[in-house]
Every structure is written in C-alpha cells, then in structure tokens.
Short mmCIF file of C-alpha atoms in Angstrom, two decimals:
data_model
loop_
_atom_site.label_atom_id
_atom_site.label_comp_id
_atom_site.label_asym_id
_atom_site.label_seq_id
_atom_site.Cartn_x
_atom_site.Cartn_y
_atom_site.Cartn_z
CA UNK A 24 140.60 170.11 127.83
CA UNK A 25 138.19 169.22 125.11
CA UNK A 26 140.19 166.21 124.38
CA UNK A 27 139.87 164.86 128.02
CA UNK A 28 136.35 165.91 128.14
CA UNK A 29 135.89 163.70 124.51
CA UNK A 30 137.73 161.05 126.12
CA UNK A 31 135.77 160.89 129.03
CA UNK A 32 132.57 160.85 127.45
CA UNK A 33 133.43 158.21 124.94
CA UNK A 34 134.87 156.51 128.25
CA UNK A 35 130.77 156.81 129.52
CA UNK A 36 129.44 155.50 126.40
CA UNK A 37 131.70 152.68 126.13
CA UNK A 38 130.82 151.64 129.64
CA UNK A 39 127.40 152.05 129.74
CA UNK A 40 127.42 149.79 126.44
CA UNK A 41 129.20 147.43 128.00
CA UNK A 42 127.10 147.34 131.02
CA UNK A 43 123.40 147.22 128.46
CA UNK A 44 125.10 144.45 126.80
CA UNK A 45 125.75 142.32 130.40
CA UNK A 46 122.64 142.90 131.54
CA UNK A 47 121.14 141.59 128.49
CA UNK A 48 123.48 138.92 127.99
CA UNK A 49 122.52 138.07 132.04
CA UNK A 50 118.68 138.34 130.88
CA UNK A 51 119.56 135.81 128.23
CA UNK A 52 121.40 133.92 130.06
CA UNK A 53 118.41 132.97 132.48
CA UNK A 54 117.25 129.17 131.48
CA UNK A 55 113.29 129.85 132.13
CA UNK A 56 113.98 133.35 129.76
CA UNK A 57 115.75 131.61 127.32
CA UNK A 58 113.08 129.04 127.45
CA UNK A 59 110.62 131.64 126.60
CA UNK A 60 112.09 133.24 123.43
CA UNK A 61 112.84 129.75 122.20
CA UNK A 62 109.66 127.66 122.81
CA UNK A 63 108.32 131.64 121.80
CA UNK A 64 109.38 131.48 118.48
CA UNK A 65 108.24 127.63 117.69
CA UNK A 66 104.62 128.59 119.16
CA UNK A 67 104.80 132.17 117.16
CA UNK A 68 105.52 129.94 113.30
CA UNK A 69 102.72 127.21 114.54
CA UNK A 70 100.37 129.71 115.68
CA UNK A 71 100.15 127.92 119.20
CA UNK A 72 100.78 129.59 122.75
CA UNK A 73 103.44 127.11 124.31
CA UNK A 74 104.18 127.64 127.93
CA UNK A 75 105.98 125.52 130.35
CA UNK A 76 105.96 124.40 134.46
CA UNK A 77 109.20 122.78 134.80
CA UNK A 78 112.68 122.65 134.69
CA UNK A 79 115.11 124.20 132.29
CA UNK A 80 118.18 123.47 131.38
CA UNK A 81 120.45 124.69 128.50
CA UNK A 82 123.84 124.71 126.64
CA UNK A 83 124.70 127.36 124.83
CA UNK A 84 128.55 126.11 123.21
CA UNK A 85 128.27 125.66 119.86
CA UNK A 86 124.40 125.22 118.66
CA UNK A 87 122.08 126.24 121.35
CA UNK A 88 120.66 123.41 123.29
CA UNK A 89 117.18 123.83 125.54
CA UNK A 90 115.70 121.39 127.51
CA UNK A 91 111.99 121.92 129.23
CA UNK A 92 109.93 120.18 131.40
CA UNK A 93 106.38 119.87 131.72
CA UNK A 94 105.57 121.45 128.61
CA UNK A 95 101.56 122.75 127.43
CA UNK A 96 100.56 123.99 123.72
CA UNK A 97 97.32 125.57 123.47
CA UNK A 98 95.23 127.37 120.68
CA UNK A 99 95.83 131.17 120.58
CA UNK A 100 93.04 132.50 123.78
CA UNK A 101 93.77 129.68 125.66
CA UNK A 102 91.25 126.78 126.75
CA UNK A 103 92.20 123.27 127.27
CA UNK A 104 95.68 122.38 126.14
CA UNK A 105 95.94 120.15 122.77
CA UNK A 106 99.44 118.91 123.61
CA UNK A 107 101.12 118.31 126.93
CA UNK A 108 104.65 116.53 127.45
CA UNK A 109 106.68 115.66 130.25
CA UNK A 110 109.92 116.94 128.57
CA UNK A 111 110.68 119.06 125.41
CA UNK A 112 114.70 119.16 123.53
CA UNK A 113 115.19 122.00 121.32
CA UNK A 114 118.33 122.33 119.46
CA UNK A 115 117.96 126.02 117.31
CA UNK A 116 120.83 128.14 115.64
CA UNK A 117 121.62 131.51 117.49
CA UNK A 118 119.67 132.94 114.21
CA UNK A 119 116.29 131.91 115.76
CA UNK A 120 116.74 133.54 118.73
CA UNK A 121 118.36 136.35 117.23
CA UNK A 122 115.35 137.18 114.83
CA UNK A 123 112.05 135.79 115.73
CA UNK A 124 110.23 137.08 112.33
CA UNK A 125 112.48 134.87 109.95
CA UNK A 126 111.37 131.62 108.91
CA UNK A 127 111.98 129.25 111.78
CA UNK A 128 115.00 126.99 111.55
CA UNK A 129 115.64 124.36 114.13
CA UNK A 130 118.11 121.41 114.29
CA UNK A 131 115.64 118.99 115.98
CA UNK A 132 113.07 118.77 118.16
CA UNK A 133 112.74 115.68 121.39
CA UNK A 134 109.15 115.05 122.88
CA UNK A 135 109.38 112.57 125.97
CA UNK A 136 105.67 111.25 126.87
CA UNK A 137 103.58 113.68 124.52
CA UNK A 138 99.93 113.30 124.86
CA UNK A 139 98.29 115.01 121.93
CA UNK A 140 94.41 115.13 121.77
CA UNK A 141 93.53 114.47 118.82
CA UNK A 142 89.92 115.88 118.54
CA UNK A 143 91.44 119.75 119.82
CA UNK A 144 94.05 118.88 117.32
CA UNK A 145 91.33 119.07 114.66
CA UNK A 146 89.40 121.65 115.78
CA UNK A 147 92.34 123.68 116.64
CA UNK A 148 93.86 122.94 112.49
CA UNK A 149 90.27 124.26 111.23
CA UNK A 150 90.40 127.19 112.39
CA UNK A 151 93.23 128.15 110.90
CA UNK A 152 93.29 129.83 107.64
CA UNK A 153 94.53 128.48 104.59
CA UNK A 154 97.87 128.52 104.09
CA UNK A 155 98.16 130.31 107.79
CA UNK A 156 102.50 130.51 108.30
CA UNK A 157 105.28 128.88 107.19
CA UNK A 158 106.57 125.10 108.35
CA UNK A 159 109.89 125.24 111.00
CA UNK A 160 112.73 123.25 109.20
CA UNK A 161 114.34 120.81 111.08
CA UNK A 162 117.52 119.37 110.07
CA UNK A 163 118.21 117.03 112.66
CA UNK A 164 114.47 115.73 112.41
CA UNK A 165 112.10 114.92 115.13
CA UNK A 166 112.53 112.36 117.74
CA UNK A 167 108.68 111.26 119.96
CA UNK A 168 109.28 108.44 123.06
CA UNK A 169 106.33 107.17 124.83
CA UNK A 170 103.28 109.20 123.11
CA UNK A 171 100.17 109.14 123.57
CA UNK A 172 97.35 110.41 120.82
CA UNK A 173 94.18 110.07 122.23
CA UNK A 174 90.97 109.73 119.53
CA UNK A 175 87.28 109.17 120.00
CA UNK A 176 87.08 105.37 121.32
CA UNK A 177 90.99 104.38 120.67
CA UNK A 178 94.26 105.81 122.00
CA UNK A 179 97.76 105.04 120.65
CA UNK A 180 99.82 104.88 123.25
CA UNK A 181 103.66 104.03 123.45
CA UNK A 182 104.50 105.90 120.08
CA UNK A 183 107.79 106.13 118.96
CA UNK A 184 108.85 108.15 116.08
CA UNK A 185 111.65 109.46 114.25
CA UNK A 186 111.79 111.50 111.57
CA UNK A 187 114.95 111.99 110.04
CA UNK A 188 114.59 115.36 107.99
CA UNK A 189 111.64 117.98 107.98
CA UNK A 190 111.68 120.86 105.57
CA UNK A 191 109.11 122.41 103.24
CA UNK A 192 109.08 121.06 99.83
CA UNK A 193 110.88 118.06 101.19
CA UNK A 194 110.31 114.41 101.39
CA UNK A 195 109.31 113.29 104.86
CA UNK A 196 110.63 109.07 105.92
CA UNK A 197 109.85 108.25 109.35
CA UNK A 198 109.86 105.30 111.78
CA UNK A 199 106.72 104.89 113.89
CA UNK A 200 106.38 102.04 116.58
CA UNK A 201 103.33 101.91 119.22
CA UNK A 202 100.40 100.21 120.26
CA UNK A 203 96.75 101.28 118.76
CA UNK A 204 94.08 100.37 121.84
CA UNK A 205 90.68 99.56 120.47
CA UNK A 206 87.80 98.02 122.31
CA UNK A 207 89.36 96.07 125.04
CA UNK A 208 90.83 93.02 124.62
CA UNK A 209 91.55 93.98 121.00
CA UNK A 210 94.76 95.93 120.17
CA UNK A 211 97.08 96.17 117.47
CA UNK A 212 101.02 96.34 118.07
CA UNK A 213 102.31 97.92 114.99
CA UNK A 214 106.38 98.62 113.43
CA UNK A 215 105.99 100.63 110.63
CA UNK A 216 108.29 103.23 107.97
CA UNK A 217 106.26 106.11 106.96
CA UNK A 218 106.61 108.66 103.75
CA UNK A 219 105.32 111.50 102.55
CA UNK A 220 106.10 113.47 99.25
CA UNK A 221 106.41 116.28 100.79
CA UNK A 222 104.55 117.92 104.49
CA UNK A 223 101.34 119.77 102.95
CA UNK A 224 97.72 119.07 102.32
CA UNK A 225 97.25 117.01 99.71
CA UNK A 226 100.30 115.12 100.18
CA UNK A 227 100.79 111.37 98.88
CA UNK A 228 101.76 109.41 102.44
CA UNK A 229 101.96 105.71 102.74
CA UNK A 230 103.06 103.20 105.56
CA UNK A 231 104.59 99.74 105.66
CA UNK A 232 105.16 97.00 108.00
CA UNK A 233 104.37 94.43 110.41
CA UNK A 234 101.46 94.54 112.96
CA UNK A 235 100.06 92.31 115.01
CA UNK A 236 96.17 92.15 116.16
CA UNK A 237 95.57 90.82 119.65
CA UNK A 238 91.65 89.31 120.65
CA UNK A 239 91.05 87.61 123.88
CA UNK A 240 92.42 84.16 122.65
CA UNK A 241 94.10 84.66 119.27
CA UNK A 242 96.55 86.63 117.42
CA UNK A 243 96.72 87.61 113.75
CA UNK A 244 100.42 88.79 112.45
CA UNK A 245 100.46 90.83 109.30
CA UNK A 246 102.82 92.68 106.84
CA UNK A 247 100.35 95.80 105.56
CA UNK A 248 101.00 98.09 102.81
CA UNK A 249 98.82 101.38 102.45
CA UNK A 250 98.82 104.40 100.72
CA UNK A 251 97.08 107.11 99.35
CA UNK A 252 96.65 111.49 99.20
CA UNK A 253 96.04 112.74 102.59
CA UNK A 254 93.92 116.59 102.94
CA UNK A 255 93.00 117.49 106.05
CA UNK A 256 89.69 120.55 105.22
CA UNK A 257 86.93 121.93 107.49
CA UNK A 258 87.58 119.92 110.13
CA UNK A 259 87.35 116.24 108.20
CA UNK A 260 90.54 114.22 107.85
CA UNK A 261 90.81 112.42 104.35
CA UNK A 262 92.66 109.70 102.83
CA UNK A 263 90.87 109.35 99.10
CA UNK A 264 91.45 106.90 97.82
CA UNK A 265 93.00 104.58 100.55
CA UNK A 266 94.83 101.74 98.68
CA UNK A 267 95.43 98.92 101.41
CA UNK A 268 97.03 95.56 101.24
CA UNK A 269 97.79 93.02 104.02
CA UNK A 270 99.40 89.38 104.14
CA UNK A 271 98.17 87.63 107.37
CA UNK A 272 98.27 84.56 109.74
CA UNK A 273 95.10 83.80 111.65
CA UNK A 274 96.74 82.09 114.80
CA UNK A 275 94.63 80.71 117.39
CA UNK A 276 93.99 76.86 119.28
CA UNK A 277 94.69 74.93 115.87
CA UNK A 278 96.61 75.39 112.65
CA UNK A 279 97.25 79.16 111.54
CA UNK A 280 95.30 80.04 108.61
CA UNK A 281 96.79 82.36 105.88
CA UNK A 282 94.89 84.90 103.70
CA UNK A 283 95.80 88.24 101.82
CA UNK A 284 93.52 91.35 102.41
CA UNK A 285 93.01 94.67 99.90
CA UNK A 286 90.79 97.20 100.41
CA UNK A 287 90.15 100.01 98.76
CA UNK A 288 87.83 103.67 98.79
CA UNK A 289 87.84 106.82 100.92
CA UNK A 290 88.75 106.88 104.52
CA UNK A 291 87.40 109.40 106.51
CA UNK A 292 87.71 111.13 109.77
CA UNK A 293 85.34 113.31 111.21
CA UNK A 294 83.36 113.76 114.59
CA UNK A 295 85.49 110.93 115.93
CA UNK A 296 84.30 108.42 113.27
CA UNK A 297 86.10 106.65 110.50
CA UNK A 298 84.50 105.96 107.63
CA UNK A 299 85.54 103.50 104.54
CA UNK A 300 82.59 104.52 101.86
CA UNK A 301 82.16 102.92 99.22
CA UNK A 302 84.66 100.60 99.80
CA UNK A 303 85.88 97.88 97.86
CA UNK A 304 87.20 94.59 99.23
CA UNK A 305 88.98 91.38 97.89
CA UNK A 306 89.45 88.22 100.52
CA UNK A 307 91.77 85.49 99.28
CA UNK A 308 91.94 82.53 102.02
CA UNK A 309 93.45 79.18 102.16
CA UNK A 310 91.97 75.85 103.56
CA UNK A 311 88.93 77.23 105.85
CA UNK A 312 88.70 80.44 104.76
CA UNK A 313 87.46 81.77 101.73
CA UNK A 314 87.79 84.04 98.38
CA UNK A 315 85.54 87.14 98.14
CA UNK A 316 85.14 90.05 96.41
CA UNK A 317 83.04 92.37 97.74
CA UNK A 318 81.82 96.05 97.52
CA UNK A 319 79.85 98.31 100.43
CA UNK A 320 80.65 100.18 103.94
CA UNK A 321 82.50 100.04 106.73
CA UNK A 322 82.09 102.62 109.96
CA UNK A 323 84.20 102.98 113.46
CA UNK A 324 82.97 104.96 116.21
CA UNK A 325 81.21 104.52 119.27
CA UNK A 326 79.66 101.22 116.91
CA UNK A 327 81.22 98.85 114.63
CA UNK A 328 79.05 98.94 111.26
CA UNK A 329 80.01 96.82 108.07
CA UNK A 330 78.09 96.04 105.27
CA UNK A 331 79.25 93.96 102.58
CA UNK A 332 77.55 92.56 99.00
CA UNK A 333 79.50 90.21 97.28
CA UNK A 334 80.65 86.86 95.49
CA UNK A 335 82.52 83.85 96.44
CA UNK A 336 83.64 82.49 93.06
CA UNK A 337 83.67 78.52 94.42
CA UNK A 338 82.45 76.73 97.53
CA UNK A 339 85.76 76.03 99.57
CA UNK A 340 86.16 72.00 99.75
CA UNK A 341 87.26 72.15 103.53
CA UNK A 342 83.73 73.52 104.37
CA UNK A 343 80.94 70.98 105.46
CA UNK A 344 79.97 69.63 101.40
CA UNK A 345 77.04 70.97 99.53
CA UNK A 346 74.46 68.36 98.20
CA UNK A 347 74.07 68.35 94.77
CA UNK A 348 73.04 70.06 91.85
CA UNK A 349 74.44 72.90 94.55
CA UNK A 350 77.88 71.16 95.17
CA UNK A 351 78.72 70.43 91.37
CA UNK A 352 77.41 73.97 90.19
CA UNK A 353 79.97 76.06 88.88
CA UNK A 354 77.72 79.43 89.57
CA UNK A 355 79.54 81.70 92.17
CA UNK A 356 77.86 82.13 95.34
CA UNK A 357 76.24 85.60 95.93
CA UNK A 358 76.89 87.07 99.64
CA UNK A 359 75.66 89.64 101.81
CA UNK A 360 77.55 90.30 105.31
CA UNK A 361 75.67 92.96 107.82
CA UNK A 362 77.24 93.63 111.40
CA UNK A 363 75.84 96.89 113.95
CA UNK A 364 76.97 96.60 116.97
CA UNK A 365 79.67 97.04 119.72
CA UNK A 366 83.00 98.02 118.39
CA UNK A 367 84.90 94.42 119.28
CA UNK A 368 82.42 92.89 116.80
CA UNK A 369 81.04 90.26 119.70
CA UNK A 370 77.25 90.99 118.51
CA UNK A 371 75.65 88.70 116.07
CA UNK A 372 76.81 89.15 112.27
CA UNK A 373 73.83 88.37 109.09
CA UNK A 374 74.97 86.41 106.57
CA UNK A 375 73.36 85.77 103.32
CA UNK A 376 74.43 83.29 100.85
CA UNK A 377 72.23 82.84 97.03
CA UNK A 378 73.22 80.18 94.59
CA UNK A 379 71.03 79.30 91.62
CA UNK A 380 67.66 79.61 93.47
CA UNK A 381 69.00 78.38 96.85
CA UNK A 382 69.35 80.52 99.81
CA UNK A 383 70.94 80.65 103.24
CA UNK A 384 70.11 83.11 106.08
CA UNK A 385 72.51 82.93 109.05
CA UNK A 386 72.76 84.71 112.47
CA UNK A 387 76.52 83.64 114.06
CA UNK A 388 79.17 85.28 116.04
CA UNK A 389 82.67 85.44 115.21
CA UNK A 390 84.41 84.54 118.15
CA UNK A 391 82.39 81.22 117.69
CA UNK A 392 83.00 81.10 114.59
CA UNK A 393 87.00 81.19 114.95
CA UNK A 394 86.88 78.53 118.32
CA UNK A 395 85.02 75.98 115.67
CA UNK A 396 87.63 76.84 112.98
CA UNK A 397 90.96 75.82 115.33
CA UNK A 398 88.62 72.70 116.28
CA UNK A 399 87.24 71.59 112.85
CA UNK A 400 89.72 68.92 112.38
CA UNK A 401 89.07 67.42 115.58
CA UNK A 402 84.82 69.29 116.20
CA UNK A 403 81.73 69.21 114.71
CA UNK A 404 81.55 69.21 110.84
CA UNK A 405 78.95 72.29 111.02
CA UNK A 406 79.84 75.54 112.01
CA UNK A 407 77.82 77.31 115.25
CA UNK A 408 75.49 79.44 113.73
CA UNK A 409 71.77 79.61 113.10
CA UNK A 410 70.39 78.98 110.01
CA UNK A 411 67.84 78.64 107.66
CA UNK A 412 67.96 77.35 104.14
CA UNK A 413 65.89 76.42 101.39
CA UNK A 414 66.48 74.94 97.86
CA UNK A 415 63.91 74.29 94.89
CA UNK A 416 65.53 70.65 94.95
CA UNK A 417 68.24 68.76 95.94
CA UNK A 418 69.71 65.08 95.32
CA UNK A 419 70.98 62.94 98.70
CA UNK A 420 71.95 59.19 98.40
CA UNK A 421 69.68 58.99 94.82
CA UNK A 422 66.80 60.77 96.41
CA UNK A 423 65.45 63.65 94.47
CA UNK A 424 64.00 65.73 97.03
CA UNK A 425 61.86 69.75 95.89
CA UNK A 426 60.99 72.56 98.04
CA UNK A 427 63.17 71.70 100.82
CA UNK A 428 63.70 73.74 103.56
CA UNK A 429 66.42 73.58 106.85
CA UNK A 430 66.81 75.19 109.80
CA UNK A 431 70.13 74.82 111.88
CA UNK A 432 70.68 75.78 115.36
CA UNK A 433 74.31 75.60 117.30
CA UNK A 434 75.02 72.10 118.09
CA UNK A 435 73.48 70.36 115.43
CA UNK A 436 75.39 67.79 113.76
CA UNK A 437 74.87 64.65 111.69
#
C-alpha cells in the first residue's frame, strides 16, 4: 500500500513538473515575451529601457533568432526616446536568455532605418557613471541600413555600417557608407573603413576613404585620411589631436584643380558645435590655387567661423602678375583669412595679404571666387573681389612710382 501510495505521489510530482515546465516553455514560446527577455537583457547591460510596437517574429532551431519591429530605446525614467528603428535582428545564445546577470553575449545585432539623436545620445552617455556595465560581445558584428543620426544643424542620413566583430578588449574594423547633410545645397557623400584599437574611452579610431563634397554648381572628390584618440567626458566629445589629410579635385565649369589638405589640433563637440582650436593647417595647390601654411580657428554650429594667420611662401605665376620690386621679391607673403557667417560660407570672407611694406585688404565671396577660377582662361585677368592696396613704391613700364595706393571693385579690368 505504501508502495502504490509512493508511486502515486511521485506520479503527481512528475506531472505537475511536467505541466510547470509547458506552461513555461508556452510563456517562452510567445514572440512579444520572448521579445521582452531578449531586447530585456540588451537594454539591462546598456543601461537603456528598450521597448517595442510591432511585430515579432522568431526562430528558435539552433541559435535563437528575434526579429522586432518598431523598436524605441530610452534613458532609464523615460522621456523622449534617443533611438527609434523600424526593425531590430537579434541573434543571442540560449545562455542570454537563460541568465540575464552574465555578461551579455550576442551573435549580431540588425538595425533597419535607425534614427539616433545624437544630442540625447550625449546627454543620455553623461549621465552615466564611469565605467557604468560591461560591453555585449557580438560575434557576428553589427549590421545598420538606412540610418539616420541627427546633430545640431547636420543629419547623416542613409548610413550603412558593418562591423564585423565587437568584443571588449578587441579591435573594432568597420565599413560606413552615407550621406552627411550640411547647409543646403552642400553635402558630402562619403565610403569609408573605420578602426578602433579597441571600444573604450580613450580609444585610438581613424577613418579612410573617398568622399565627395557637393555645392550648388561644383563638386570636389577626395581620398581623406584621419585619425586620432577619441574620449567622450562630461558631456563634450573629443578627438585631441585630430591628424587629417585629404587629396582633392576641385571640379567645376573649367579644368579641375588639384590640391592636398592637412589639418591638424583638437576637435571638439559640445552644445552642438564643433570646434578645431588651435588648429594647424597646410594648403598645397597646383596652377590657380595656392601653398599655405597657416595656424588659428575653425567653428561649426548654427555659424560658420574660420580664422586663419599665415604664409604663402611664393606668389603663384597663374595669378594676375605683381609689379615689381613685389613680383621679383623672394619674401613670403603674410596672410590673414576671417569668415562669420552662415554655415554654407556664402557671406563675404576678409583677406589680408603683407609683403615687404605692401598691403592688400580684400572683401570677396567664394562662390565668386570659384565661377572666375573655371573662367580665368577664357575671363577677366582679376579676380571679383574688392580691394584696396597700397605699396611704398612700385616700378611699371620704367616708371618709379611711391606711396601708391589702389582700390579694386568687381569688374575692373585692364
């Protein structure tokens, strides 16, 4: 009798096992639950609440495989979201889901049409303490179509990135295609492979590739190389020192004119405004344009501000000829470049230009500037700008002539 009675009972236990296990297996089993314990234990190691509005769908043979719809990240407490995206791919080992305290392991993460502001971004990244959890590891990488980061004034939009392995400790290569929108017409199409020593603050990052800058009538292709240790503290996004270098093509209305760019200083990011201060510039042209080395500022925001003091080692021979002793000096010309204004640069630029006791003030624009450059084989000899210059003395057909002084309006030619 006790036998039967042992039997029966662990008969009941067996059963009612069986039964807790279904029911959780059926809770599990349930795409918008699963959703939540997965996209739950990505928002519990980034410290983010990540919820979700649309459709699920999931495969669980062999490594678990989640795909959401209509996806929002906010900071812990809610507010506005800092990330929304129209559809969300998780691929995550049963151990995730299984224990939700361990380091988070994923095999990769899809974002279709992410839209990532990036001023919450910052906000939401100081806030958090130092140090605060532990990067996810993903083996399979990260894979962004169509995204969208939104900034103070200019938007990338139509980002594509891959990312072929992300792991603490690990070196980070990635693939990043988009468009960045400035002040309209201007944009810049861009193709680039990105690295990173490792993902942390402090990290050495650099990018290389091809863009292409787009104005209302011109183009200007480039290869660019930059590089530099990137911190992100108290709300300010750093890149000190930013090494940059860039190979271009000026292509407009007449011949394409070639010239190699490298600045160099501290680029900063905060309130929405990019900063290069001090920086340090070297210009080295072909046929119209110029070589210059140059030191000073350089601001992006709501306003375009650059301010530039530097040399021009030698008068270049396809500008308009200087009248001698200025033309056969060997001095280097001493120049001084201001521009405030709107952010597409179509406001008036200063220009100051000293060579052994001569001087040139000019006011010009450079969308002028660059018509009368594709024209200058076929235009006027003098550039459209106004000017006025003075020199203690200068020599023209024999004359000697002292204390001369010019002034120069658009138009003006001999």
């Amino acid at each position: 009798m006790r036998l039967r009675r042992g039997l029966a009972l662990a008969a009941g236990i067996a059963v009612v096992v069986l039964l807790l296990v279904a029911l959780a297996a059926a809770v599990l089993m349930q795409p918008r639950q699963l959703a939540r314990i997965a996209l739950g234990s990505v928002g519990d190691a980034l410290g983010l609440d990540i919820g979700f509005e649309g459709e699920v769908r999931y495969r669980l043979r062999g490594t678990p495989l989640l795909e959401v719809h209509d996806v929002v990240a906010r900071a812990p407490g809610g507010g506005e979201p800092l990330l929304r995206a129209g559809r969300v791919l998780v691929s995550l080992p049963w151990s995730t889901l299984r224990d939700r305290g361990a380091p988070l392991v994923l095999e990769r993460i899809e974002l279709d049409a992410p839209v990532l502001e990036l001023a919450r971004l910052q906000a939401w990244l100081a806030g958090r303490p130092p140090g605060a959890g532990r990067l996810p590891t993903l083996s399979d990488g990260i894979g962004v179509r169509d995204g969208r980061l939104l900034g103070e004034g200019w938007t990338l939009a139509g980002l594509d990135l891959d990312v072929a392995l992300f792991a603490e400790g690990q070196p980070v290569a990635a693939g990043a295609r988009g468009i960045l929108e400035l002040a309209a017409p201007l944009r810049v199409d861009f193709d680039l492979r990105l690295a990173a020593t490792r993902p942390a603050n402090g990290t050495g990052v650099s990018a290389r590739g091809k863009v292409q800058i787009h104005g209302a009538n011109w183009r200007l292709p480039a290869f660019v190389a930059a590089s530099g240790p990137l911190r992100f503290d108290d709300g300010v996004l750093r890149v000190a020192p930013l090494k940059l270098g860039m190979s271009a093509e000026y292509r407009g209305g007449g011949e394409p004119l070639r010239f190699t760019l490298g600045a160099h200083g501290p680029l900063r990011l905060r309130d929405g405004i990019w900063t290069l201060v001090p920086a340090a510039i070297a210009l080295r042209g072909k046929d119209l344009i110029p070589d210059v080395d140059a030191h000073g500022r350089f601001a992006f925001g709501d306003a375009l501000l650059l301010e530039l003091d530097g040399a021009m080692p030698a008068w270049p021979a396809t500008w308009p000829a200087l009248p001698a002793p200025l033309g056969t000096s060997t001095s280097p010309l001493a120049a001084t470049l201001v521009y405030a204004g709107a952010r597409d640069a179509s406001d008036p630029v200063g220009l100051h230009l000293r060579r052994d006791g001569a001087q040139a003030v000019a006011g010009l624009r450079i969308a002028d500037v660059l018509t009368w450059m594709d024209a200058a084989a076929t235009g006027s000899p003098l550039p459209p700008l106004h000017a006025r210059a003075s020199a203690p003395r200068i020599e023209i057909a024999g004359a000697v002539l002292e204390g001369v002084e010019v002034e120069l309006e658009p138009g003006d030619a001999p």
